[in-house]
CSV table of C-alpha atoms and ligand atoms in Angstrom, one decimal:
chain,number,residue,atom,x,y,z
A,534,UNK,CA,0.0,0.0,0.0
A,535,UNK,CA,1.5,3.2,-0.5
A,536,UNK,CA,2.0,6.3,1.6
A,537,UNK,CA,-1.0,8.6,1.9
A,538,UNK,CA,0.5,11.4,0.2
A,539,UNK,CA,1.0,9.1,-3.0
A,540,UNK,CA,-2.5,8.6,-3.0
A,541,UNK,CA,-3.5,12.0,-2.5
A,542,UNK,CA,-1.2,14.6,-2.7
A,543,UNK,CA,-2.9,17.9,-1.2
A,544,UNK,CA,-5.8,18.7,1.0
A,545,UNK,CA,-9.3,19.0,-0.1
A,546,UNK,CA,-12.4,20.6,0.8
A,547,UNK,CA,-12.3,23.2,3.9
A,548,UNK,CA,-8.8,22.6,4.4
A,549,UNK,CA,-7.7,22.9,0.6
A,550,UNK,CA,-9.3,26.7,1.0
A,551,UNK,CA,-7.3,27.4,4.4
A,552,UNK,CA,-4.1,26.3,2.5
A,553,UNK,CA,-4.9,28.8,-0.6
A,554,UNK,CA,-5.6,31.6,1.9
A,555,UNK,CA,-1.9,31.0,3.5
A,556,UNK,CA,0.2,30.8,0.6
A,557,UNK,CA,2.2,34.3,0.9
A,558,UNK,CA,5.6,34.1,2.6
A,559,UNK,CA,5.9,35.1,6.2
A,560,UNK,CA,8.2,34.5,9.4
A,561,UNK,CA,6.6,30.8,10.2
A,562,UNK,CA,6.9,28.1,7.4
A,563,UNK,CA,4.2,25.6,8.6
A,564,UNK,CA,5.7,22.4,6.9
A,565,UNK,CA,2.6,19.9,6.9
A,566,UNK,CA,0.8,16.8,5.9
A,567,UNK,CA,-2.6,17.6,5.0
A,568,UNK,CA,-3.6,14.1,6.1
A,569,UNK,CA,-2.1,13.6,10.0
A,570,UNK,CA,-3.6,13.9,12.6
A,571,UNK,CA,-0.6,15.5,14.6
A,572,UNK,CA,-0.4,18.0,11.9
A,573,UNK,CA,-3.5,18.8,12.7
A,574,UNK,CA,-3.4,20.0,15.9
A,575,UNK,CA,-0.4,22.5,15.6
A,576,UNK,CA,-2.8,24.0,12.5
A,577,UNK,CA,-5.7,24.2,14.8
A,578,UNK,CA,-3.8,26.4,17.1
A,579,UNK,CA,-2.0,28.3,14.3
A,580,UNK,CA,-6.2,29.2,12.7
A,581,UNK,CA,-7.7,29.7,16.4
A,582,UNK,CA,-5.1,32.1,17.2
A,583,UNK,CA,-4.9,33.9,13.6
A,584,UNK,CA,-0.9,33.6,13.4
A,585,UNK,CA,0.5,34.5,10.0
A,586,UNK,CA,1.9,31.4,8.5
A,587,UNK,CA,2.8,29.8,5.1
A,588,UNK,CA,1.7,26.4,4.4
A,589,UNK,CA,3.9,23.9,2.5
A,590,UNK,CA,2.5,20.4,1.9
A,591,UNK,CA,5.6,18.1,2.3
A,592,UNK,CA,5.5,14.3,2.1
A,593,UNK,CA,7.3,13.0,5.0
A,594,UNK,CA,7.6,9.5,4.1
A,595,UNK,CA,10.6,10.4,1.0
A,596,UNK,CA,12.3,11.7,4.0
A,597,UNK,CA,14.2,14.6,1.8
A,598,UNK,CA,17.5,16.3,2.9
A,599,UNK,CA,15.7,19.7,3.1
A,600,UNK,CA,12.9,18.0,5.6
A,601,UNK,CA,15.4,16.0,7.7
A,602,UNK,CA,17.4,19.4,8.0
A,603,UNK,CA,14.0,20.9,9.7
A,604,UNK,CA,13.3,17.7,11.8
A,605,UNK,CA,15.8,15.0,12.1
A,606,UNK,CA,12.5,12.7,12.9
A,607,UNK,CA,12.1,13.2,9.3
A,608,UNK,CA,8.0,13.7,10.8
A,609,UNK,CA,5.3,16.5,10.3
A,610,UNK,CA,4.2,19.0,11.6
A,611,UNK,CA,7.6,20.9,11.8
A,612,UNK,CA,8.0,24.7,11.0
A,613,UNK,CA,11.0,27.4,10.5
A,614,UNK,CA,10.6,30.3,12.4
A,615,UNK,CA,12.7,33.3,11.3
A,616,UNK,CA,14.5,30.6,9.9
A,617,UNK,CA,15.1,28.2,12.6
A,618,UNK,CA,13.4,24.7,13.1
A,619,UNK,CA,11.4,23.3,15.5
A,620,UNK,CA,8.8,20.5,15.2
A,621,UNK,CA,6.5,18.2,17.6
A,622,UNK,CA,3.1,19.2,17.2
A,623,UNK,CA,2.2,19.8,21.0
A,624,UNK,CA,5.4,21.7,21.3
A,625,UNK,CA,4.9,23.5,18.4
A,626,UNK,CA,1.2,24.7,20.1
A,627,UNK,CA,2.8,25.9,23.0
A,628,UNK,CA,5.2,27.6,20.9
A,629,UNK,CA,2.8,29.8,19.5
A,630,UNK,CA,1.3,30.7,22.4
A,631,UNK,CA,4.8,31.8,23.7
A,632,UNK,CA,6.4,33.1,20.5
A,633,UNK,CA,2.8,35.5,19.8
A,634,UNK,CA,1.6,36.6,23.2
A,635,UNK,CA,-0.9,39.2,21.3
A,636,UNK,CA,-2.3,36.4,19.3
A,637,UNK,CA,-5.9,35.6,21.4
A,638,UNK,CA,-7.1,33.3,22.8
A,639,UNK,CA,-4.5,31.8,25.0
A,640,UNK,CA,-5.1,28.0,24.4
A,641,UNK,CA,-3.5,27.6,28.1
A,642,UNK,CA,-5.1,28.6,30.7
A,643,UNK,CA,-3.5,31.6,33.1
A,644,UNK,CA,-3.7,30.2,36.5
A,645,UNK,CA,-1.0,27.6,37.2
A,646,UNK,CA,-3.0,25.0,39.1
A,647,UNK,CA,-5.2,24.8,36.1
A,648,UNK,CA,-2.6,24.8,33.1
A,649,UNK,CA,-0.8,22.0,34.9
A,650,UNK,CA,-4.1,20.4,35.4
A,651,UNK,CA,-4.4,20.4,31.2
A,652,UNK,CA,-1.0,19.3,30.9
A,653,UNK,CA,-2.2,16.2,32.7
A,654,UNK,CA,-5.0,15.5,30.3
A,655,UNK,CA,-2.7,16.2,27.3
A,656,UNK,CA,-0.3,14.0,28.4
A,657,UNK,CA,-2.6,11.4,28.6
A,658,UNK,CA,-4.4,12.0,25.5
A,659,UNK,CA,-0.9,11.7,23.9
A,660,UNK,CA,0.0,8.4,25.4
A,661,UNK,CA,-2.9,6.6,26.4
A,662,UNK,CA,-5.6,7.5,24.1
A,663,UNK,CA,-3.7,8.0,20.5
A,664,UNK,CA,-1.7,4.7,20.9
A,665,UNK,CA,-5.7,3.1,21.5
A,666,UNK,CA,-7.5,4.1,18.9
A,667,UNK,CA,-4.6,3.1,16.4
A,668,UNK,CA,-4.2,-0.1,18.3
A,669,UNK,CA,-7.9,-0.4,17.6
A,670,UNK,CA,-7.6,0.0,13.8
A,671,UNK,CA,-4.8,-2.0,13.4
A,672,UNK,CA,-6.1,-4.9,15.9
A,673,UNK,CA,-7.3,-7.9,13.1
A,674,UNK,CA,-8.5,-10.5,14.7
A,675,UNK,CA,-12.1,-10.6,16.2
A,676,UNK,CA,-10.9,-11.3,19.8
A,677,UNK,CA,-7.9,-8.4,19.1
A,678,UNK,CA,-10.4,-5.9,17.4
A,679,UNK,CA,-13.3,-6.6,21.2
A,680,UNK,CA,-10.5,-5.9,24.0
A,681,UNK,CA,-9.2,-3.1,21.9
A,682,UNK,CA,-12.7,-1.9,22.0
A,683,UNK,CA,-13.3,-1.9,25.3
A,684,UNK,CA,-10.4,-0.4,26.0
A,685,UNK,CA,-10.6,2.6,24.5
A,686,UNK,CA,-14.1,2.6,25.9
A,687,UNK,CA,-12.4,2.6,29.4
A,688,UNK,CA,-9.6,5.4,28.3
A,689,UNK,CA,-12.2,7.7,26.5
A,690,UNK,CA,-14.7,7.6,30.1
A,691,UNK,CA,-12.1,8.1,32.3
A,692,UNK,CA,-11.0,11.6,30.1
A,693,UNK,CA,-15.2,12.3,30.0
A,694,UNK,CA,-15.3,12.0,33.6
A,695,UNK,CA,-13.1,15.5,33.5
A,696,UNK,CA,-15.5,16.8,30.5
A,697,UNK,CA,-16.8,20.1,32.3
A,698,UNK,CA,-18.6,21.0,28.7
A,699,UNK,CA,-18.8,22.2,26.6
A,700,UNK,CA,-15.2,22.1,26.4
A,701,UNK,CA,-12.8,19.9,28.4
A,702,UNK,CA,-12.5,23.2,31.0
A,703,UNK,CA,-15.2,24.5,30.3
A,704,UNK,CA,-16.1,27.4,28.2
A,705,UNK,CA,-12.9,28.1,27.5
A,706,UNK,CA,-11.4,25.9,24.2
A,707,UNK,CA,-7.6,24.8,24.9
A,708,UNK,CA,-4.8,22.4,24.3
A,709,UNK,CA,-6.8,19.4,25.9
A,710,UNK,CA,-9.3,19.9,23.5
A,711,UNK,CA,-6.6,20.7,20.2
A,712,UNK,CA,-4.8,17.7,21.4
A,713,UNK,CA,-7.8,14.9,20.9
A,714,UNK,CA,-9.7,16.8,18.4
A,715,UNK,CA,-8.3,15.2,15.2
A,716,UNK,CA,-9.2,11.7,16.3
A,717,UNK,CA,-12.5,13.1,16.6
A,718,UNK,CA,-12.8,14.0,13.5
A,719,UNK,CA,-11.4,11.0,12.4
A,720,UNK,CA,-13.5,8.2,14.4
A,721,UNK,CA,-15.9,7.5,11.9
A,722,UNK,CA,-13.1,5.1,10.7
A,723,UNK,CA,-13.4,3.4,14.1
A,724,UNK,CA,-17.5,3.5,14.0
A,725,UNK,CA,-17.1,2.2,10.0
A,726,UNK,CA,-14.5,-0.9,10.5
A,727,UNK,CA,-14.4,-1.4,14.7
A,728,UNK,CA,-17.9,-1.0,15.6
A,729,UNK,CA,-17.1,2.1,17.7
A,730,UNK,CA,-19.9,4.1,18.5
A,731,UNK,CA,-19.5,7.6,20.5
A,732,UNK,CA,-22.7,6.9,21.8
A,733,UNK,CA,-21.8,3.8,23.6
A,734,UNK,CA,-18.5,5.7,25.1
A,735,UNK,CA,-21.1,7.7,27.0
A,736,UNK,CA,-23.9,10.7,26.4
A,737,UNK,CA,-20.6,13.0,27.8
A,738,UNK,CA,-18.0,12.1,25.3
A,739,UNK,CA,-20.9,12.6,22.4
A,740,UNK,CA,-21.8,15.9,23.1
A,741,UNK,CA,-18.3,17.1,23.8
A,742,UNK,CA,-17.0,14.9,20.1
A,743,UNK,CA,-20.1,17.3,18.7
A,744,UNK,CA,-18.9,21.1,19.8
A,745,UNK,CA,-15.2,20.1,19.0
A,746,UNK,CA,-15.8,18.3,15.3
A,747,UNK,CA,-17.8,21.6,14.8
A,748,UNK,CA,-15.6,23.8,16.3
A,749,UNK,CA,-14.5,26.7,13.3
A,750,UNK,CA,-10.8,26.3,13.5
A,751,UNK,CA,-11.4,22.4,13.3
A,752,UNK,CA,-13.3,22.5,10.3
A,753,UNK,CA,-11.6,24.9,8.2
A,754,UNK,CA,-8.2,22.3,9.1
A,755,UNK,CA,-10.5,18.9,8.0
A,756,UNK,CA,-10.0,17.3,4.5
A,757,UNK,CA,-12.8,15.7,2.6
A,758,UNK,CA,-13.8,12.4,4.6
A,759,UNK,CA,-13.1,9.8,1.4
A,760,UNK,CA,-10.1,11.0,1.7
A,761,UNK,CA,-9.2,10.0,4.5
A,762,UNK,CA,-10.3,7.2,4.4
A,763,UNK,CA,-8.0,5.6,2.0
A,764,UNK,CA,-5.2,7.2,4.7
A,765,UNK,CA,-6.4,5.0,7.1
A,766,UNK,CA,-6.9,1.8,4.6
A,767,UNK,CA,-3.4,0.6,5.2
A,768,UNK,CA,-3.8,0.7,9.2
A,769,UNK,CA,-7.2,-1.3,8.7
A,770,UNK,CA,-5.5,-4.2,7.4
A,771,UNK,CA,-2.1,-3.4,10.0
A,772,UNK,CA,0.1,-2.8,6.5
A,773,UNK,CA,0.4,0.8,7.4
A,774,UNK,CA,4.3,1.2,7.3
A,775,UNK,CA,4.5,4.9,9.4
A,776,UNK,CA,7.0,5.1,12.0
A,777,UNK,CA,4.1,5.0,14.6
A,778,UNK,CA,2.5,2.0,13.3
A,779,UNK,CA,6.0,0.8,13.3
A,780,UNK,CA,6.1,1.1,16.8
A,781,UNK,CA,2.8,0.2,17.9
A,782,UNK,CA,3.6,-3.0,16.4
A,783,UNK,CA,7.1,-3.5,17.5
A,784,UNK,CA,5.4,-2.4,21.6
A,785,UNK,CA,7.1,1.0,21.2
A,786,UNK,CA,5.9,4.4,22.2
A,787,UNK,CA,4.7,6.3,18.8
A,788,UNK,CA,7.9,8.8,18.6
B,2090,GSH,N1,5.0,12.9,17.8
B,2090,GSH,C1,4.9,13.6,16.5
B,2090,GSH,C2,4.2,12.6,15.6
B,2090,GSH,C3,4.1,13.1,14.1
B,2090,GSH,C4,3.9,12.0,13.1
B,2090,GSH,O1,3.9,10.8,13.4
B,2090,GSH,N2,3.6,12.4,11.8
B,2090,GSH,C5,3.4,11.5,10.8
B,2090,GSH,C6,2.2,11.8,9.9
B,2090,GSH,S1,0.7,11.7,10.7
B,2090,GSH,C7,4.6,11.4,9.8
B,2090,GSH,O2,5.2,12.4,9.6
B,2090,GSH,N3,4.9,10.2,9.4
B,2090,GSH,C8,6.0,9.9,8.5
B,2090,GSH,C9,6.6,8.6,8.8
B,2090,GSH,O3,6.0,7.9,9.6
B,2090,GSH,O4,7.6,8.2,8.1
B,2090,GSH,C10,4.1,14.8,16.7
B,2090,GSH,O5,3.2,14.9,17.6
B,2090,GSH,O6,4.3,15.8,15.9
């Protein structure tokens, strides 16, 4: 199977328009993959906080010199800011926040207690939650596919249990929310192939997956949903050859 951006080389839909609108050089190259998920949370941040950027669509699996120069991980999201690279896309979100203090809303909160109390959740979204749902989709047997199921069930409740709502903290839309909301928009892969339903995670986790999927800068960062789709193909049948698949499979954290 090849690499998603063989089978589709640019976004489409909502996002195809953001990337036409942020074409014009400026100080931050956003170097992305219209189709990953991690990409999509550093360009979430970048729309709700109206930073100037430049998009460039790069294909990260031909690993080119000029990428591996920007991130040695040879993975998006990466950018050049005044000419100097940084990359990992929940870095790169609080990056922005630091590097454009003007730039509002703040997608940390201000009080100490509380920002700390999001790192938590991101932390957990990162490492417990991501690594599940692609566990899930790459899980083949029947047997596999059920305890995978459940759980994610059991990781997505516990985060609900925190859901104050609409938001994760309330009114106030942050990195906690940023940091799940691609999967979101993504789990109709999971309802389609696993028999995931949001409905059966719990009414919480459904109303909160329904003010984040239609959250503006969330939209206007989605791709058509056929497209991705074939993206997630590969994973379906556990072919997918990214270095996370690589090593989910190999019982590694995703890098
Ligand atoms: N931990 C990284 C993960 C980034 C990542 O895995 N990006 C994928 C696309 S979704 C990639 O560049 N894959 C290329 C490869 O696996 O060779 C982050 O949060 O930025």
């Amino acid at each position: 199977m090849p690499p998603p951006t063989d089978l589709f080389p640019h976004a489409t839909g909502a996002a195809l328009k953001t990337v036409e609108a942020h074409q014009e050089p400026q100080d931050l190259v956003f170097y992305s993959g219209w189709f990953c998920p991690f990409v999509q949370r550093s360009w979430i941040a970048l729309e709700e906080k109206g930073i100037p950027y430049q998009y460039k669509e790069v294909n990260p699996y031909k690993k080119e010199k000029h990428f591996l120069d920007i991130n040695p991980k040879g993975l998006v999201p990466a950018v050049e800011y005044q000419g100097k690279a940084l990359y990992e896309s929940l870095v790169l979100c609080e990056f922005f926040e630091d590097a454009y203090p003007t730039h509002k809303p703040s997608m940390l909160p201000e009080d100490a207690y509380t920002k700390a109390y999001a790192r938590i959740w991101i932390d957990y979204v990162g490492k417990t939650f991501v690594p599940g749902f692609m566990r899930l989709l790459m899980a083949q047997e029947t047997e596999k596919q059920d305890a995978a199921l459940a759980e994610l069930y059991e990781v997505l409740r516990r985060f609900s249990a925190q859901i104050k709502g609409p938001f994760f903290l309330g009114e106030h839309f942050s990195l906690v929310d940023i940091a799940i909301a691609p999967w979101i928009t993504r789990d109709v892969i999971a309802a389609e192939h696993r028999g995931y339903s949001r409905e059966d995670v719990g009414a919480e986790w459904k109303q909160y997956a329904e003010h984040v999927e239609t959250r503006e800068s969330v939209l206007r960062t989605k791709s058509n949903q056929d497209k991705y789709a074939q993206v997630y193909a590969p994973y379906l049948k556990d072919e997918a050859q990214s270095e996370a698949a690589k090593a989910l499979r190999a019982g590694r954290a995703i890098p």
